[in-house]
Short mmCIF file of C-alpha atoms and ligand atoms in Angstrom, two decimals:
data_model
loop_
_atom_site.label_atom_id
_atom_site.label_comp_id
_atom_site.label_asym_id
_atom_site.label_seq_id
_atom_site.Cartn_x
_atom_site.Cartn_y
_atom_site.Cartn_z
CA UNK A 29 19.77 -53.08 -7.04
CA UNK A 30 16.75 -55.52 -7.21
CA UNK A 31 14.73 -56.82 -4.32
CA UNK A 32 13.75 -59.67 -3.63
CA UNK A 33 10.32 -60.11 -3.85
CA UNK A 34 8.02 -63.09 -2.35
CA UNK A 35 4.65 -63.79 -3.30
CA UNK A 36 2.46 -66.43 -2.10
CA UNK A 37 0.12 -67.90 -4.58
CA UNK A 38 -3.06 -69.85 -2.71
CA UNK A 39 -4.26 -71.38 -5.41
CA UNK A 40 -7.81 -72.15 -5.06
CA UNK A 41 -7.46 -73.38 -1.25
CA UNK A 42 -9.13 -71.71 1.98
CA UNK A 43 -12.21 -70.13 3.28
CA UNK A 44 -13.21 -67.03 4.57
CA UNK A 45 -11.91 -67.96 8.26
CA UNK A 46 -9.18 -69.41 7.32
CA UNK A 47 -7.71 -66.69 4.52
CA UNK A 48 -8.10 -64.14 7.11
CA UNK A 49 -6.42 -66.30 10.04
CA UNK A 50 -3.96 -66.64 7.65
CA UNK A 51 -3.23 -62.89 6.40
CA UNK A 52 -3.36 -62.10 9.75
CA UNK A 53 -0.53 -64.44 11.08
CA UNK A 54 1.37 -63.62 8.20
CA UNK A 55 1.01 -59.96 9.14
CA UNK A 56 1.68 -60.25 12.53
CA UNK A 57 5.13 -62.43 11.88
CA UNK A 58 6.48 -60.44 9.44
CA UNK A 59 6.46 -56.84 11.39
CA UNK A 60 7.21 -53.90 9.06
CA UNK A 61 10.24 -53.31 7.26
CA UNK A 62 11.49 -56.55 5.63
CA UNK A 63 14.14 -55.38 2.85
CA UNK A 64 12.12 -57.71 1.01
CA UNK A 65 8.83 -57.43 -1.13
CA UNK A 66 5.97 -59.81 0.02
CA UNK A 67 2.46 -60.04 -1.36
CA UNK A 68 -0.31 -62.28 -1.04
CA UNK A 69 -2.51 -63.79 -3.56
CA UNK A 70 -5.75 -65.10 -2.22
CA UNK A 71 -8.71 -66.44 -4.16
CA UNK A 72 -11.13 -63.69 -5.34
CA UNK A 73 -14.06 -63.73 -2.83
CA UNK A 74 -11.82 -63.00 0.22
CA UNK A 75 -9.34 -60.38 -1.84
CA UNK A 76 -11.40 -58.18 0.31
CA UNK A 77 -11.26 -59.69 3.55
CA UNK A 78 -7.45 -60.41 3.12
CA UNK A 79 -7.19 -56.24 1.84
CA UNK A 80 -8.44 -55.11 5.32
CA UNK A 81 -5.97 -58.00 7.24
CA UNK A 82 -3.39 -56.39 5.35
CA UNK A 83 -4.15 -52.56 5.68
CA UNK A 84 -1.32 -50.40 7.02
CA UNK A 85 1.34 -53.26 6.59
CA UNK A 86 4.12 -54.01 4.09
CA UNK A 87 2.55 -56.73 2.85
CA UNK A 88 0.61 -56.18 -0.95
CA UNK A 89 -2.43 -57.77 -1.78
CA UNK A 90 -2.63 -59.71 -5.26
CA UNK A 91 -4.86 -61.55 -7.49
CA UNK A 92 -4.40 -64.72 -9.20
CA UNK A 93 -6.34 -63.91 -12.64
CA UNK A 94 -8.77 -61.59 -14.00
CA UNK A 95 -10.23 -60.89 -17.50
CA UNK A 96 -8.80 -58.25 -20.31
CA UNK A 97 -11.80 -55.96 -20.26
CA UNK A 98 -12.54 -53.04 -18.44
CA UNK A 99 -15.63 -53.95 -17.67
CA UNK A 100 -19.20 -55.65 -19.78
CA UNK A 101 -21.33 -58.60 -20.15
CA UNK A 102 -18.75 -61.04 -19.01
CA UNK A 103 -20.69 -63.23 -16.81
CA UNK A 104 -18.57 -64.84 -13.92
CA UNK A 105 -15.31 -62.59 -14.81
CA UNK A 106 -13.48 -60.07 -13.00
CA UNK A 107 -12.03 -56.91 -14.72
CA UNK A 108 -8.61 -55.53 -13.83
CA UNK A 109 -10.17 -52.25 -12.58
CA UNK A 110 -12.21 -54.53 -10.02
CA UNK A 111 -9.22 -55.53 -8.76
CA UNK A 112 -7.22 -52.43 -7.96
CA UNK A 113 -10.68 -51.37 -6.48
CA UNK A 114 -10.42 -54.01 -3.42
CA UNK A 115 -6.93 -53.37 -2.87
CA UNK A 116 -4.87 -55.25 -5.07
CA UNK A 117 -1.59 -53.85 -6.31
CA UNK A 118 -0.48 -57.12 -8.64
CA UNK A 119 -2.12 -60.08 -10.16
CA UNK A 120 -0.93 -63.44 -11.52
CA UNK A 121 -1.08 -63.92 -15.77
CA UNK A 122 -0.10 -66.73 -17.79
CA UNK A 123 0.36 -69.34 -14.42
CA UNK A 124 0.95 -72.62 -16.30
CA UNK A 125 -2.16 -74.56 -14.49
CA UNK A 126 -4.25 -71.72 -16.71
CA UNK A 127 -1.97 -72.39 -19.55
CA UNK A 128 -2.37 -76.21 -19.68
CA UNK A 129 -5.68 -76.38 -17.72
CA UNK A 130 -7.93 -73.50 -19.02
CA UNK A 131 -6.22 -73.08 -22.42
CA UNK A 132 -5.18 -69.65 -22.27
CA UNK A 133 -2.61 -68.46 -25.30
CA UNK A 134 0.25 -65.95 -25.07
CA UNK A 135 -1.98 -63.98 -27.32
CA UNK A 136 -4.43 -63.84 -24.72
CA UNK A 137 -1.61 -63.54 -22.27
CA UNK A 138 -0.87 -60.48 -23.62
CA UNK A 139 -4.04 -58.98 -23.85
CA UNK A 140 -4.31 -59.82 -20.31
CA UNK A 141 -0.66 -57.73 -19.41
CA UNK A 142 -1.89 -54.38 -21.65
CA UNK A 143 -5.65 -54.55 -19.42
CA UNK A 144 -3.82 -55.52 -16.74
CA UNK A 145 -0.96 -52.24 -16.86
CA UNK A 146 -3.64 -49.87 -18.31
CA UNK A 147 -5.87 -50.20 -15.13
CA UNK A 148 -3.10 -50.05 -12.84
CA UNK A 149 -2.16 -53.31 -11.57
CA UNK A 150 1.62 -55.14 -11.51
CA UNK A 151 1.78 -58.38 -13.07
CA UNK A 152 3.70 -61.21 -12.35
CA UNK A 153 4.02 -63.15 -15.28
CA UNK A 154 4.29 -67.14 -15.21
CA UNK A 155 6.51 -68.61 -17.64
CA UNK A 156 8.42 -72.30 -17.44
CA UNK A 157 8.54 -75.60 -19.74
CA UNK A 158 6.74 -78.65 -19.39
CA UNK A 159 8.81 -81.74 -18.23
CA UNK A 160 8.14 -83.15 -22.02
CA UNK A 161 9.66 -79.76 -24.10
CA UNK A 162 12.96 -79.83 -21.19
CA UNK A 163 13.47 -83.77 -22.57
CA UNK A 164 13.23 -82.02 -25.88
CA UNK A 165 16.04 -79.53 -24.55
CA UNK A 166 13.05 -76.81 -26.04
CA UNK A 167 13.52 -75.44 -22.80
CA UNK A 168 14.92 -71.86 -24.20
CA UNK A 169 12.45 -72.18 -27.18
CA UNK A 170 9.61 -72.28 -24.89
CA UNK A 171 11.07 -69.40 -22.58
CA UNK A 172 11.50 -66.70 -25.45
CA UNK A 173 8.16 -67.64 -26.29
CA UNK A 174 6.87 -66.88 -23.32
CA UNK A 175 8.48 -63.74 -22.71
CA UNK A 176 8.24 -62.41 -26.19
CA UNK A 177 4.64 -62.78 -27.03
CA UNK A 178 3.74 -62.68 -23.39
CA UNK A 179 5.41 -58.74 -23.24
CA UNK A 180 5.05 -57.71 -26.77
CA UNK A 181 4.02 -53.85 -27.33
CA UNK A 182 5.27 -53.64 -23.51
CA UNK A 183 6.48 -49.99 -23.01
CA UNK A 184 10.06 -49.57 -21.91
CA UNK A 185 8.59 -47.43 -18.78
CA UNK A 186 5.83 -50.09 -18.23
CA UNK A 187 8.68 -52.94 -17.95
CA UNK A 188 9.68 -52.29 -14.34
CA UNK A 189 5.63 -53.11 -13.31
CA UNK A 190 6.23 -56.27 -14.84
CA UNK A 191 8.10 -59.08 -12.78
CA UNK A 192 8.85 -62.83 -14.19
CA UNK A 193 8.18 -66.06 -12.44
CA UNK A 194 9.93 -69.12 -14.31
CA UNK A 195 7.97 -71.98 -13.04
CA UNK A 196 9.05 -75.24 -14.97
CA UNK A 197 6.00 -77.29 -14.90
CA UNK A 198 7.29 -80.18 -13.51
CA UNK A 199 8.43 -78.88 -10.33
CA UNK A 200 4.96 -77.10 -9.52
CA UNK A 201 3.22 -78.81 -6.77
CA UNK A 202 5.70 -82.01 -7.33
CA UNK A 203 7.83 -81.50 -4.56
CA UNK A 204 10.75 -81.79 -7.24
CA UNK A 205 12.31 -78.26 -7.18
CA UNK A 206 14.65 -77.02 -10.06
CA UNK A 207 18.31 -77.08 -8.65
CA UNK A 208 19.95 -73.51 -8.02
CA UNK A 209 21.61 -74.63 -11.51
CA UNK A 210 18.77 -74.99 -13.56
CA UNK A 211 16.68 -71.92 -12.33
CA UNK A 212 19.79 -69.72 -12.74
CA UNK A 213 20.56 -70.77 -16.31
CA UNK A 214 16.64 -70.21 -17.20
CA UNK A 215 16.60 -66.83 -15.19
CA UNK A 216 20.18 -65.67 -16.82
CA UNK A 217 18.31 -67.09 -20.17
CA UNK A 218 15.60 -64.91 -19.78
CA UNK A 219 17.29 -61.71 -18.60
CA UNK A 220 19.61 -61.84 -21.62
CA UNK A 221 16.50 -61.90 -23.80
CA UNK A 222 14.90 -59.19 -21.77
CA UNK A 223 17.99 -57.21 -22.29
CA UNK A 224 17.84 -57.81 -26.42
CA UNK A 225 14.58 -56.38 -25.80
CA UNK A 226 14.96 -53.44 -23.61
CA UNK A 227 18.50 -52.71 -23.53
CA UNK A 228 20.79 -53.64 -20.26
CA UNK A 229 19.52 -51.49 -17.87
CA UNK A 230 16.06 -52.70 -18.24
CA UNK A 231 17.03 -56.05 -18.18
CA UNK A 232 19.10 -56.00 -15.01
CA UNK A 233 16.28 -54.34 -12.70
CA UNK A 234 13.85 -56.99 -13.83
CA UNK A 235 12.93 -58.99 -10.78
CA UNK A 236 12.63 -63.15 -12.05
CA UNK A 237 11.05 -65.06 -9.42
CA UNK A 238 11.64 -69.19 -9.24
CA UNK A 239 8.38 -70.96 -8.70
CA UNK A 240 8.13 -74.60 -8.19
CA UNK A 241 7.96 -76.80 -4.95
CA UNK A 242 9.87 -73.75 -3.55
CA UNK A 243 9.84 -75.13 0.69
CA UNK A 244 12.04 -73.46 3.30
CA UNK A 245 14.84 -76.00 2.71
CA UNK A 246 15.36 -74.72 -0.81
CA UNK A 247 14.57 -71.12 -1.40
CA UNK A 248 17.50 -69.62 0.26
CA UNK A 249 19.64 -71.55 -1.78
CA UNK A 250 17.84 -71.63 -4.83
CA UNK A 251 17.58 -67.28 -4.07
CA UNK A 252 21.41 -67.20 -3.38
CA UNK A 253 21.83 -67.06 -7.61
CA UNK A 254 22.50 -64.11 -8.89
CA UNK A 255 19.39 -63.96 -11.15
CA UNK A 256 17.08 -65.64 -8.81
CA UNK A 257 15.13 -62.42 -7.71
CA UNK A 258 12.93 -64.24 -4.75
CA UNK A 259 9.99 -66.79 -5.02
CA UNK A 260 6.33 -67.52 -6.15
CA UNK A 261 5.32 -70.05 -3.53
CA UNK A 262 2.02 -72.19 -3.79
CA UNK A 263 1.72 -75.16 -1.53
CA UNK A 264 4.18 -73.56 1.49
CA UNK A 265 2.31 -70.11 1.29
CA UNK A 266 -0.41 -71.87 3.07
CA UNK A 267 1.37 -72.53 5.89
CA UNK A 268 2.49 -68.78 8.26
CA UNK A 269 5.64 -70.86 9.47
CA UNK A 270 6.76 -72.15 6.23
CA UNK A 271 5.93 -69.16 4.64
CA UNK A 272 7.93 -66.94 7.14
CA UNK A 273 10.88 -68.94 6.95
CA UNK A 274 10.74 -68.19 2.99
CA UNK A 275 10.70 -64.51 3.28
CA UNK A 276 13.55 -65.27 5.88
CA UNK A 277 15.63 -67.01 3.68
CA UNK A 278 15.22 -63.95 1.00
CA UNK A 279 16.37 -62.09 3.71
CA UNK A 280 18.92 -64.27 4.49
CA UNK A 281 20.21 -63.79 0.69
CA UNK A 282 19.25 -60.30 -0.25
P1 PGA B 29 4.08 -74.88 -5.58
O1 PGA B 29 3.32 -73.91 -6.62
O2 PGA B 29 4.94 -73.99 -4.72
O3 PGA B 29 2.98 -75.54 -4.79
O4 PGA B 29 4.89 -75.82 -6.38
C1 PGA B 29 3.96 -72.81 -7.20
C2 PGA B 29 3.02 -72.11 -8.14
O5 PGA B 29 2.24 -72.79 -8.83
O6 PGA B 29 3.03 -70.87 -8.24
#
């Protein structure tokens, strides 16, 4: 049986004061058990702040990037190992605004999940069409893409430390949300390719997140399909109230 799992992506948004404040609220609304998973997924320079907010609760700490080396002359990158050092027990690959605004390849991608595994972490990897390849109904062109050079050389054991986020583009940060319809199609979509890939079994504990303008007036509903395994939240995850309701409405669903 899957659970649903929430994470809240903050982007490049708050400050020291305010990540903490944040955590901490989040921490303190939440309480302990939540049949749900939650993590958080601050900027770098306050993963360590956020880790000590977080100590001793449910709540896991993740990162939104990080570079596939273990460690060298890298200037202004941050290795995997760094990461599980602070505290962090998942990170972010392949989010589309690093796709389509930094240029990073599924080849790199990939590099990024075998660094990523080998030093320990979870990923969460992105995957979703732009609005211009879903006009081109390349939607489940672009999806098998994603997934199959994003997981390539993946062990079968590795697989369950792996969990999928379909974002579609065009509903990141847009306000326009994929209906239940459209993220269950992609999710079932994706599962039966993970399944031609790892066999059944495999397939059906994958968690898929939906990410993309999910608010707490959608994600219950868009959670209530059967392959819609929780969220990865962006804009809302700033905010402990709208957050809350979120993991709420997972609960609500689970
Ligand atoms: P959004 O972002 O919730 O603000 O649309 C989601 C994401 O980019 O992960």
């Amino acid at each position: 049986m899957r659970r649903k799992f929430i994470a809240g992506n903050w982007k490049m948004f708050t400050n020291a004061a305010g990540a903490e404040q944040l955590a901490a609220a989040i921490v303190k609304g939440l309480g302990q058990e939540m049949g749900v998973d939650v993590a958080l997924c601050p900027p770098f320079p306050y993963l360590s702040r956020v880790a000590i907010t977080l100590k001793g609760s449910v709540i896991a700490l993740g990162a939104q990037n990080f570079y596939p080396e273990k460690e060298g002359a890298f200037t202004g990158e941050v290795s995997p190992a760094m990461l599980v050092d602070v505290g962090c027990r998942y990170a972010i690959v392949g989010h589309s605004e690093r796709r389509h605004k930094l240029g990073e390849t599924d080849a790199f991608i990939n590099k990024k999940i075998h660094s990523g595994l080998a030093a320990g972490l979870r990923i969460i990897l992105c995957i979703g069409e732009t609005l211009q390849e879903r006009e081109a109904n390349a939607t489940e062109k672009v999806l098998d893409t994603h997934v199959t050079a994003g997981i390539a050389g993946v062990k079968a054991s590795d697989l369950q430390k792996i969990t999928l986020a379909y974002e579609p583009v065009w509903a990141i940060g847009t306000g326009r949300n994929a209906t239940p319809d459209q993220a269950q199609e992609s999710h079932a979509f994706v599962r039966r390719r993970v399944a031609q890939l790892y066999g059944k079994e495999a397939a059906e504990n994958l968690v898929i997140q939906y990410g993309g303008s999910v608010r707490p007036d959608n994600a219950a509903i868009l959670m209530a399909e059967p392959d819609v395994d929780g969220a990865l939240v962006g804009g809302a995850s700033l905010q402990a109230e709208q957050f809350f309701a979120i993991v709420r409405g997972a609960m609500s669903v689970k």
